[in-house]
Amino acid sequence: MKRMFLFVDVQKDFMNPNGSLYVPMSYNIIPTLQKISKLSFDEHDKDPENVEIAFTQDCHLKTDAEFISNGGQFPEHCMKGNDGAKSIIDNPEFKGTIYTKRCTDIFDSKLGSKKFKKLIKENFFNEVWVSGVVTEICVNHAVMGIKKISPATEIYVFENAIMHLDERAKEETFKTWISNGIHIAHCGL
């Protein structure tokens, strides 16, 4: 059985209270993310052919359209090469693959990750386990994109390892996921 552990945008600028685009309360899910990452590293060590560890990450340039300075809605964040773009997960031996994007949607045809899209298209994953931020934005794009490309993949989202910006938007996102056969799971590690 092929399985992927997907960590969406678990970066310092989003998850550190001093980050330039901090997601309120996201710091609180870091211990759970650490536990999931340890589990995923252990699973990968046991069966590297069938366990994929993937990290999506914002990796912006000053010219990116989503920035307020360029007419967009967000302040500068996760700038290529800056500390804020680094993962908040403790991963000293670095296991996994980073897939960078310059927009909210990892599957965007221009600014998303062609490599991540290819990974999903060319490898049938029986299961994908998802965590990260922001529930109703980047996590949702990743989850729905995987479901669109690989409808038979069972997708599980750890409800206690994601964080949202808006409670109502989170609830609507959960409804959409459930209606599309996506599972809401709880990490009990």
mmCIF file with all atom_site columns, C-alpha atoms in Angstrom:
data_model
loop_
_atom_site.group_PDB
_atom_site.id
_atom_site.type_symbol
_atom_site.label_atom_id
_atom_site.label_alt_id
_atom_site.label_comp_id
_atom_site.label_asym_id
_atom_site.label_entity_id
_atom_site.label_seq_id
_atom_site.pdbx_PDB_ins_code
_atom_site.Cartn_x
_atom_site.Cartn_y
_atom_site.Cartn_z
_atom_site.occupancy
_atom_site.B_iso_or_equiv
_atom_site.pdbx_formal_charge
_atom_site.auth_seq_id
_atom_site.auth_comp_id
_atom_site.auth_asym_id
_atom_site.auth_atom_id
_atom_site.pdbx_PDB_model_num
ATOM 1   C CA . MET A 1 1   ? 0.000   0.000  0.000   1.00 0.00 ? 1   MET A CA 1
ATOM 2   C CA . LYS A 1 2   ? 1.398   3.390  -1.020  1.00 0.00 ? 2   LYS A CA 1
ATOM 3   C CA . ARG A 1 3   ? 0.955   6.209  1.455   1.00 0.00 ? 3   ARG A CA 1
ATOM 4   C CA . MET A 1 4   ? 1.876   9.895  1.552   1.00 0.00 ? 4   MET A CA 1
ATOM 5   C CA . PHE A 1 5   ? 2.226   12.190 4.530   1.00 0.00 ? 5   PHE A CA 1
ATOM 6   C CA . LEU A 1 6   ? 1.643   15.734 3.262   1.00 0.00 ? 6   LEU A CA 1
ATOM 7   C CA . PHE A 1 7   ? 2.655   18.768 5.331   1.00 0.00 ? 7   PHE A CA 1
ATOM 8   C CA . VAL A 1 8   ? 1.129   21.917 3.833   1.00 0.00 ? 8   VAL A CA 1
ATOM 9   C CA . ASP A 1 9   ? 2.993   25.197 4.393   1.00 0.00 ? 9   ASP A CA 1
ATOM 10  C CA . VAL A 1 10  ? 4.303   24.363 7.873   1.00 0.00 ? 10  VAL A CA 1
ATOM 11  C CA . GLN A 1 11  ? 6.603   27.394 7.665   1.00 0.00 ? 11  GLN A CA 1
ATOM 12  C CA . LYS A 1 12  ? 7.872   29.849 10.251  1.00 0.00 ? 12  LYS A CA 1
ATOM 13  C CA . ASP A 1 13  ? 6.174   32.907 8.712   1.00 0.00 ? 13  ASP A CA 1
ATOM 14  C CA . PHE A 1 14  ? 2.791   31.167 9.134   1.00 0.00 ? 14  PHE A CA 1
ATOM 15  C CA . MET A 1 15  ? 3.312   29.259 12.382  1.00 0.00 ? 15  MET A CA 1
ATOM 16  C CA . ASN A 1 16  ? 5.660   31.336 14.516  1.00 0.00 ? 16  ASN A CA 1
ATOM 17  C CA . PRO A 1 17  ? 3.856   34.151 16.391  1.00 0.00 ? 17  PRO A CA 1
ATOM 18  C CA . ASN A 1 18  ? 6.572   36.515 15.119  1.00 0.00 ? 18  ASN A CA 1
ATOM 19  C CA . GLY A 1 19  ? 6.083   35.390 11.505  1.00 0.00 ? 19  GLY A CA 1
ATOM 20  C CA . SER A 1 20  ? 5.096   37.969 8.926   1.00 0.00 ? 20  SER A CA 1
ATOM 21  C CA . LEU A 1 21  ? 1.782   36.223 8.143   1.00 0.00 ? 21  LEU A CA 1
ATOM 22  C CA . TYR A 1 22  ? 1.136   34.335 11.380  1.00 0.00 ? 22  TYR A CA 1
ATOM 23  C CA . VAL A 1 23  ? -1.981  32.171 11.423  1.00 0.00 ? 23  VAL A CA 1
ATOM 24  C CA . PRO A 1 24  ? -3.463  32.754 14.903  1.00 0.00 ? 24  PRO A CA 1
ATOM 25  C CA . MET A 1 25  ? -3.255  29.703 17.178  1.00 0.00 ? 25  MET A CA 1
ATOM 26  C CA . SER A 1 26  ? -1.226  27.693 14.638  1.00 0.00 ? 26  SER A CA 1
ATOM 27  C CA . TYR A 1 27  ? 1.669   27.558 17.082  1.00 0.00 ? 27  TYR A CA 1
ATOM 28  C CA . ASN A 1 28  ? -0.530  25.261 19.192  1.00 0.00 ? 28  ASN A CA 1
ATOM 29  C CA . ILE A 1 29  ? -0.572  22.499 16.561  1.00 0.00 ? 29  ILE A CA 1
ATOM 30  C CA . ILE A 1 30  ? 3.232   22.264 16.315  1.00 0.00 ? 30  ILE A CA 1
ATOM 31  C CA . PRO A 1 31  ? 3.517   19.448 18.928  1.00 0.00 ? 31  PRO A CA 1
ATOM 32  C CA . THR A 1 32  ? 0.993   17.379 16.955  1.00 0.00 ? 32  THR A CA 1
ATOM 33  C CA . LEU A 1 33  ? 2.816   18.131 13.700  1.00 0.00 ? 33  LEU A CA 1
ATOM 34  C CA . GLN A 1 34  ? 6.060   16.990 15.335  1.00 0.00 ? 34  GLN A CA 1
ATOM 35  C CA . LYS A 1 35  ? 4.429   13.699 16.357  1.00 0.00 ? 35  LYS A CA 1
ATOM 36  C CA . ILE A 1 36  ? 3.021   13.134 12.869  1.00 0.00 ? 36  ILE A CA 1
ATOM 37  C CA . SER A 1 37  ? 6.375   13.951 11.305  1.00 0.00 ? 37  SER A CA 1
ATOM 38  C CA . LYS A 1 38  ? 8.140   11.466 13.603  1.00 0.00 ? 38  LYS A CA 1
ATOM 39  C CA . LEU A 1 39  ? 5.578   8.805  12.684  1.00 0.00 ? 39  LEU A CA 1
ATOM 40  C CA . SER A 1 40  ? 6.026   9.566  8.988   1.00 0.00 ? 40  SER A CA 1
ATOM 41  C CA . PHE A 1 41  ? 9.838   9.418  9.265   1.00 0.00 ? 41  PHE A CA 1
ATOM 42  C CA . ASP A 1 42  ? 9.618   6.068  11.085  1.00 0.00 ? 42  ASP A CA 1
ATOM 43  C CA . GLU A 1 43  ? 7.174   4.696  8.499   1.00 0.00 ? 43  GLU A CA 1
ATOM 44  C CA . HIS A 1 44  ? 9.415   5.902  5.679   1.00 0.00 ? 44  HIS A CA 1
ATOM 45  C CA . ASP A 1 45  ? 12.466  4.249  7.259   1.00 0.00 ? 45  ASP A CA 1
ATOM 46  C CA . LYS A 1 46  ? 10.577  0.926  7.423   1.00 0.00 ? 46  LYS A CA 1
ATOM 47  C CA . ASP A 1 47  ? 9.217   1.089  3.857   1.00 0.00 ? 47  ASP A CA 1
ATOM 48  C CA . PRO A 1 48  ? 10.825  3.875  1.768   1.00 0.00 ? 48  PRO A CA 1
ATOM 49  C CA . GLU A 1 49  ? 9.394   2.519  -1.492  1.00 0.00 ? 49  GLU A CA 1
ATOM 50  C CA . ASN A 1 50  ? 5.816   2.920  -0.308  1.00 0.00 ? 50  ASN A CA 1
ATOM 51  C CA . VAL A 1 51  ? 5.875   5.909  2.046   1.00 0.00 ? 51  VAL A CA 1
ATOM 52  C CA . GLU A 1 52  ? 6.302   9.408  0.628   1.00 0.00 ? 52  GLU A CA 1
ATOM 53  C CA . ILE A 1 53  ? 6.867   12.470 2.793   1.00 0.00 ? 53  ILE A CA 1
ATOM 54  C CA . ALA A 1 54  ? 6.006   15.739 1.068   1.00 0.00 ? 54  ALA A CA 1
ATOM 55  C CA . PHE A 1 55  ? 6.175   19.346 2.197   1.00 0.00 ? 55  PHE A CA 1
ATOM 56  C CA . THR A 1 56  ? 4.505   22.114 0.222   1.00 0.00 ? 56  THR A CA 1
ATOM 57  C CA . GLN A 1 57  ? 6.103   25.474 0.837   1.00 0.00 ? 57  GLN A CA 1
ATOM 58  C CA . ASP A 1 58  ? 5.548   29.039 -0.218  1.00 0.00 ? 58  ASP A CA 1
ATOM 59  C CA . CYS A 1 59  ? 8.736   30.364 -1.802  1.00 0.00 ? 59  CYS A CA 1
ATOM 60  C CA . HIS A 1 60  ? 8.101   33.944 -2.866  1.00 0.00 ? 60  HIS A CA 1
ATOM 61  C CA . LEU A 1 61  ? 9.895   36.613 -4.842  1.00 0.00 ? 61  LEU A CA 1
ATOM 62  C CA . LYS A 1 62  ? 9.416   40.349 -4.206  1.00 0.00 ? 62  LYS A CA 1
ATOM 63  C CA . THR A 1 63  ? 7.568   40.640 -7.538  1.00 0.00 ? 63  THR A CA 1
ATOM 64  C CA . ASP A 1 64  ? 4.812   38.132 -6.670  1.00 0.00 ? 64  ASP A CA 1
ATOM 65  C CA . ALA A 1 65  ? 1.331   39.445 -7.394  1.00 0.00 ? 65  ALA A CA 1
ATOM 66  C CA . GLU A 1 66  ? -0.199  38.285 -4.101  1.00 0.00 ? 66  GLU A CA 1
ATOM 67  C CA . PHE A 1 67  ? 1.745   40.889 -2.121  1.00 0.00 ? 67  PHE A CA 1
ATOM 68  C CA . ILE A 1 68  ? 0.100   44.141 -1.051  1.00 0.00 ? 68  ILE A CA 1
ATOM 69  C CA . SER A 1 69  ? 3.078   46.019 -2.519  1.00 0.00 ? 69  SER A CA 1
ATOM 70  C CA . ASN A 1 70  ? 2.107   44.565 -5.926  1.00 0.00 ? 70  ASN A CA 1
ATOM 71  C CA . GLY A 1 71  ? -1.659  45.043 -5.627  1.00 0.00 ? 71  GLY A CA 1
ATOM 72  C CA . GLY A 1 72  ? -2.380  41.719 -3.872  1.00 0.00 ? 72  GLY A CA 1
ATOM 73  C CA . GLN A 1 73  ? -3.895  40.963 -0.491  1.00 0.00 ? 73  GLN A CA 1
ATOM 74  C CA . PHE A 1 74  ? -0.996  39.588 1.579   1.00 0.00 ? 74  PHE A CA 1
ATOM 75  C CA . PRO A 1 75  ? 2.090   41.160 3.164   1.00 0.00 ? 75  PRO A CA 1
ATOM 76  C CA . GLU A 1 76  ? 5.458   39.772 2.111   1.00 0.00 ? 76  GLU A CA 1
ATOM 77  C CA . HIS A 1 77  ? 6.011   36.321 3.600   1.00 0.00 ? 77  HIS A CA 1
ATOM 78  C CA . CYS A 1 78  ? 8.043   33.163 3.021   1.00 0.00 ? 78  CYS A CA 1
ATOM 79  C CA . MET A 1 79  ? 10.580  34.990 0.888   1.00 0.00 ? 79  MET A CA 1
ATOM 80  C CA . LYS A 1 80  ? 12.983  32.726 -0.959  1.00 0.00 ? 80  LYS A CA 1
ATOM 81  C CA . GLY A 1 81  ? 16.106  32.219 1.150   1.00 0.00 ? 81  GLY A CA 1
ATOM 82  C CA . ASN A 1 82  ? 14.723  33.893 4.305   1.00 0.00 ? 82  ASN A CA 1
ATOM 83  C CA . ASP A 1 83  ? 14.280  32.231 7.692   1.00 0.00 ? 83  ASP A CA 1
ATOM 84  C CA . GLY A 1 84  ? 10.486  32.695 7.554   1.00 0.00 ? 84  GLY A CA 1
ATOM 85  C CA . ALA A 1 85  ? 10.310  30.334 4.578   1.00 0.00 ? 85  ALA A CA 1
ATOM 86  C CA . LYS A 1 86  ? 11.861  27.462 6.559   1.00 0.00 ? 86  LYS A CA 1
ATOM 87  C CA . SER A 1 87  ? 9.853   24.589 8.012   1.00 0.00 ? 87  SER A CA 1
ATOM 88  C CA . ILE A 1 88  ? 8.841   24.822 11.652  1.00 0.00 ? 88  ILE A CA 1
ATOM 89  C CA . ILE A 1 89  ? 9.068   21.026 11.989  1.00 0.00 ? 89  ILE A CA 1
ATOM 90  C CA . ASP A 1 90  ? 12.215  19.665 13.584  1.00 0.00 ? 90  ASP A CA 1
ATOM 91  C CA . ASN A 1 91  ? 13.750  17.536 10.828  1.00 0.00 ? 91  ASN A CA 1
ATOM 92  C CA . PRO A 1 92  ? 17.524  17.375 11.462  1.00 0.00 ? 92  PRO A CA 1
ATOM 93  C CA . GLU A 1 93  ? 18.262  14.588 8.957   1.00 0.00 ? 93  GLU A CA 1
ATOM 94  C CA . PHE A 1 94  ? 15.786  16.090 6.521   1.00 0.00 ? 94  PHE A CA 1
ATOM 95  C CA . LYS A 1 95  ? 13.483  13.427 5.270   1.00 0.00 ? 95  LYS A CA 1
ATOM 96  C CA . GLY A 1 96  ? 10.955  14.208 2.605   1.00 0.00 ? 96  GLY A CA 1
ATOM 97  C CA . THR A 1 97  ? 10.713  16.332 -0.489  1.00 0.00 ? 97  THR A CA 1
ATOM 98  C CA . ILE A 1 98  ? 9.889   20.033 -0.618  1.00 0.00 ? 98  ILE A CA 1
ATOM 99  C CA . TYR A 1 99  ? 7.539   21.219 -3.360  1.00 0.00 ? 99  TYR A CA 1
ATOM 100 C CA . THR A 1 100 ? 7.597   25.001 -3.683  1.00 0.00 ? 100 THR A CA 1
ATOM 101 C CA . LYS A 1 101 ? 4.908   27.329 -4.957  1.00 0.00 ? 101 LYS A CA 1
ATOM 102 C CA . ARG A 1 102 ? 4.472   31.060 -5.391  1.00 0.00 ? 102 ARG A CA 1
ATOM 103 C CA . CYS A 1 103 ? 0.711   31.168 -4.788  1.00 0.00 ? 103 CYS A CA 1
ATOM 104 C CA . THR A 1 104 ? -1.905  29.574 -2.538  1.00 0.00 ? 104 THR A CA 1
ATOM 105 C CA . ASP A 1 105 ? -2.621  26.623 -4.865  1.00 0.00 ? 105 ASP A CA 1
ATOM 106 C CA . ILE A 1 106 ? 0.068   23.930 -5.198  1.00 0.00 ? 106 ILE A CA 1
ATOM 107 C CA . PHE A 1 107 ? -1.676  22.823 -8.420  1.00 0.00 ? 107 PHE A CA 1
ATOM 108 C CA . ASP A 1 108 ? -1.765  26.285 -10.069 1.00 0.00 ? 108 ASP A CA 1
ATOM 109 C CA . SER A 1 109 ? -0.567  25.839 -13.660 1.00 0.00 ? 109 SER A CA 1
ATOM 110 C CA . LYS A 1 110 ? 1.789   28.844 -13.555 1.00 0.00 ? 110 LYS A CA 1
ATOM 111 C CA . LEU A 1 111 ? 2.917   29.389 -9.964  1.00 0.00 ? 111 LEU A CA 1
ATOM 112 C CA . GLY A 1 112 ? 2.236   25.995 -8.386  1.00 0.00 ? 112 GLY A CA 1
ATOM 113 C CA . SER A 1 113 ? 4.517   22.961 -8.392  1.00 0.00 ? 113 SER A CA 1
ATOM 114 C CA . LYS A 1 114 ? 4.616   20.969 -11.613 1.00 0.00 ? 114 LYS A CA 1
ATOM 115 C CA . LYS A 1 115 ? 6.724   18.359 -9.795  1.00 0.00 ? 115 LYS A CA 1
ATOM 116 C CA . PHE A 1 116 ? 4.055   17.827 -7.121  1.00 0.00 ? 116 PHE A CA 1
ATOM 117 C CA . LYS A 1 117 ? 1.319   17.526 -9.731  1.00 0.00 ? 117 LYS A CA 1
ATOM 118 C CA . LYS A 1 118 ? 3.451   14.984 -11.611 1.00 0.00 ? 118 LYS A CA 1
ATOM 119 C CA . LEU A 1 119 ? 4.021   13.034 -8.371  1.00 0.00 ? 119 LEU A CA 1
ATOM 120 C CA . ILE A 1 120 ? 0.274   12.744 -7.796  1.00 0.00 ? 120 ILE A CA 1
ATOM 121 C CA . LYS A 1 121 ? -0.474  11.875 -11.445 1.00 0.00 ? 121 LYS A CA 1
ATOM 122 C CA . GLU A 1 122 ? 2.243   9.252  -11.830 1.00 0.00 ? 122 GLU A CA 1
ATOM 123 C CA . ASN A 1 123 ? 2.012   7.493  -8.460  1.00 0.00 ? 123 ASN A CA 1
ATOM 124 C CA . PHE A 1 124 ? -1.163  5.996  -7.170  1.00 0.00 ? 124 PHE A CA 1
ATOM 125 C CA . PHE A 1 125 ? -1.246  6.636  -3.432  1.00 0.00 ? 125 PHE A CA 1
ATOM 126 C CA . ASN A 1 126 ? -3.774  4.507  -1.584  1.00 0.00 ? 126 ASN A CA 1
ATOM 127 C CA . GLU A 1 127 ? -3.775  7.058  1.225   1.00 0.00 ? 127 GLU A CA 1
ATOM 128 C CA . VAL A 1 128 ? -2.712  10.655 1.718   1.00 0.00 ? 128 VAL A CA 1
ATOM 129 C CA . TRP A 1 129 ? -2.548  12.015 5.279   1.00 0.00 ? 129 TRP A CA 1
ATOM 130 C CA . VAL A 1 130 ? -2.679  15.825 5.387   1.00 0.00 ? 130 VAL A CA 1
ATOM 131 C CA . SER A 1 131 ? -1.721  18.454 7.970   1.00 0.00 ? 131 SER A CA 1
ATOM 132 C CA . GLY A 1 132 ? -0.722  22.130 7.892   1.00 0.00 ? 132 GLY A CA 1
ATOM 133 C CA . VAL A 1 133 ? -2.081  25.618 7.292   1.00 0.00 ? 133 VAL A CA 1
ATOM 134 C CA . VAL A 1 134 ? -4.367  27.316 6.260   1.00 0.00 ? 134 VAL A CA 1
ATOM 135 C CA . THR A 1 135 ? -7.359  24.942 6.276   1.00 0.00 ? 135 THR A CA 1
ATOM 136 C CA . GLU A 1 136 ? -9.647  26.909 3.957   1.00 0.00 ? 136 GLU A CA 1
ATOM 137 C CA . ILE A 1 137 ? -6.885  28.106 1.630   1.00 0.00 ? 137 ILE A CA 1
ATOM 138 C CA . CYS A 1 138 ? -3.695  26.140 0.927   1.00 0.00 ? 138 CYS A CA 1
ATOM 139 C CA . VAL A 1 139 ? -4.748  22.916 2.668   1.00 0.00 ? 139 VAL A CA 1
ATOM 140 C CA . ASN A 1 140 ? -8.038  22.962 0.772   1.00 0.00 ? 140 ASN A CA 1
ATOM 141 C CA . HIS A 1 141 ? -6.300  23.544 -2.583  1.00 0.00 ? 141 HIS A CA 1
ATOM 142 C CA . ALA A 1 142 ? -3.975  20.597 -1.897  1.00 0.00 ? 142 ALA A CA 1
ATOM 143 C CA . VAL A 1 143 ? -6.738  18.252 -0.741  1.00 0.00 ? 143 VAL A CA 1
ATOM 144 C CA . MET A 1 144 ? -9.174  19.078 -3.546  1.00 0.00 ? 144 MET A CA 1
ATOM 145 C CA . GLY A 1 145 ? -6.399  19.013 -6.157  1.00 0.00 ? 145 GLY A CA 1
ATOM 146 C CA . ILE A 1 146 ? -5.321  15.526 -5.103  1.00 0.00 ? 146 ILE A CA 1
ATOM 147 C CA . LYS A 1 147 ? -8.951  14.363 -5.140  1.00 0.00 ? 147 LYS A CA 1
ATOM 148 C CA . LYS A 1 148 ? -9.444  15.762 -8.651  1.00 0.00 ? 148 LYS A CA 1
ATOM 149 C CA . ILE A 1 149 ? -6.293  14.162 -10.074 1.00 0.00 ? 149 ILE A CA 1
ATOM 150 C CA . SER A 1 150 ? -6.568  10.874 -8.174  1.00 0.00 ? 150 SER A CA 1
ATOM 151 C CA . PRO A 1 151 ? -10.220 10.292 -7.192  1.00 0.00 ? 151 PRO A CA 1
ATOM 152 C CA . ALA A 1 152 ? -9.583  6.781  -5.837  1.00 0.00 ? 152 ALA A CA 1
ATOM 153 C CA . THR A 1 153 ? -7.012  7.989  -3.300  1.00 0.00 ? 153 THR A CA 1
ATOM 154 C CA . GLU A 1 154 ? -8.322  7.974  0.266   1.00 0.00 ? 154 GLU A CA 1
ATOM 155 C CA . ILE A 1 155 ? -7.510  11.359 1.792   1.00 0.00 ? 155 ILE A CA 1
ATOM 156 C CA . TYR A 1 156 ? -7.380  11.892 5.548   1.00 0.00 ? 156 TYR A CA 1
ATOM 157 C CA . VAL A 1 157 ? -7.017  15.365 7.064   1.00 0.00 ? 157 VAL A CA 1
ATOM 158 C CA . PHE A 1 158 ? -5.833  15.540 10.665  1.00 0.00 ? 158 PHE A CA 1
ATOM 159 C CA . GLU A 1 159 ? -8.314  17.983 12.198  1.00 0.00 ? 159 GLU A CA 1
ATOM 160 C CA . ASN A 1 160 ? -6.005  18.640 15.155  1.00 0.00 ? 160 ASN A CA 1
ATOM 161 C CA . ALA A 1 161 ? -2.974  19.268 12.897  1.00 0.00 ? 161 ALA A CA 1
ATOM 162 C CA . ILE A 1 162 ? -4.469  21.988 10.693  1.00 0.00 ? 162 ILE A CA 1
ATOM 163 C CA . MET A 1 163 ? -5.382  25.592 11.477  1.00 0.00 ? 163 MET A CA 1
ATOM 164 C CA . HIS A 1 164 ? -7.880  27.958 9.917   1.00 0.00 ? 164 HIS A CA 1
ATOM 165 C CA . LEU A 1 165 ? -8.306  31.717 9.749   1.00 0.00 ? 165 LEU A CA 1
ATOM 166 C CA . ASP A 1 166 ? -12.095 31.816 9.785   1.00 0.00 ? 166 ASP A CA 1
ATOM 167 C CA . GLU A 1 167 ? -14.327 29.381 11.699  1.00 0.00 ? 167 GLU A CA 1
ATOM 168 C CA . ARG A 1 168 ? -17.226 29.610 9.235   1.00 0.00 ? 168 ARG A CA 1
ATOM 169 C CA . ALA A 1 169 ? -14.896 29.042 6.257   1.00 0.00 ? 169 ALA A CA 1
ATOM 170 C CA . LYS A 1 170 ? -13.393 26.034 8.071   1.00 0.00 ? 170 LYS A CA 1
ATOM 171 C CA . GLU A 1 171 ? -16.847 24.517 8.604   1.00 0.00 ? 171 GLU A CA 1
ATOM 172 C CA . GLU A 1 172 ? -17.734 25.046 4.923   1.00 0.00 ? 172 GLU A CA 1
ATOM 173 C CA . THR A 1 173 ? -14.425 23.483 3.894   1.00 0.00 ? 173 THR A CA 1
ATOM 174 C CA . PHE A 1 174 ? -15.105 20.441 6.100   1.00 0.00 ? 174 PHE A CA 1
ATOM 175 C CA . LYS A 1 175 ? -18.576 20.063 4.535   1.00 0.00 ? 175 LYS A CA 1
ATOM 176 C CA . THR A 1 176 ? -17.046 20.181 1.057   1.00 0.00 ? 176 THR A CA 1
ATOM 177 C CA . TRP A 1 177 ? -14.419 17.622 1.992   1.00 0.00 ? 177 TRP A CA 1
ATOM 178 C CA . ILE A 1 178 ? -16.929 15.235 3.548   1.00 0.00 ? 178 ILE A CA 1
ATOM 179 C CA . SER A 1 179 ? -19.246 15.514 0.540   1.00 0.00 ? 179 SER A CA 1
ATOM 180 C CA . ASN A 1 180 ? -16.256 14.595 -1.660  1.00 0.00 ? 180 ASN A CA 1
ATOM 181 C CA . GLY A 1 181 ? -15.378 11.516 0.397   1.00 0.00 ? 181 GLY A CA 1
ATOM 182 C CA . ILE A 1 182 ? -12.463 13.097 2.230   1.00 0.00 ? 182 ILE A CA 1
ATOM 183 C CA . HIS A 1 183 ? -12.024 11.865 5.800   1.00 0.00 ? 183 HIS A CA 1
ATOM 184 C CA . ILE A 1 184 ? -11.604 14.093 8.836   1.00 0.00 ? 184 ILE A CA 1
ATOM 185 C CA . ALA A 1 185 ? -9.251  12.255 11.199  1.00 0.00 ? 185 ALA A CA 1
ATOM 186 C CA . HIS A 1 186 ? -7.838  12.943 14.630  1.00 0.00 ? 186 HIS A CA 1
ATOM 187 C CA . CYS A 1 187 ? -4.197  12.374 15.467  1.00 0.00 ? 187 CYS A CA 1
ATOM 188 C CA . GLY A 1 188 ? -4.155  10.578 18.791  1.00 0.00 ? 188 GLY A CA 1
ATOM 189 C CA . LEU A 1 189 ? -0.389  10.139 19.038  1.00 0.00 ? 189 LEU A CA 1
#
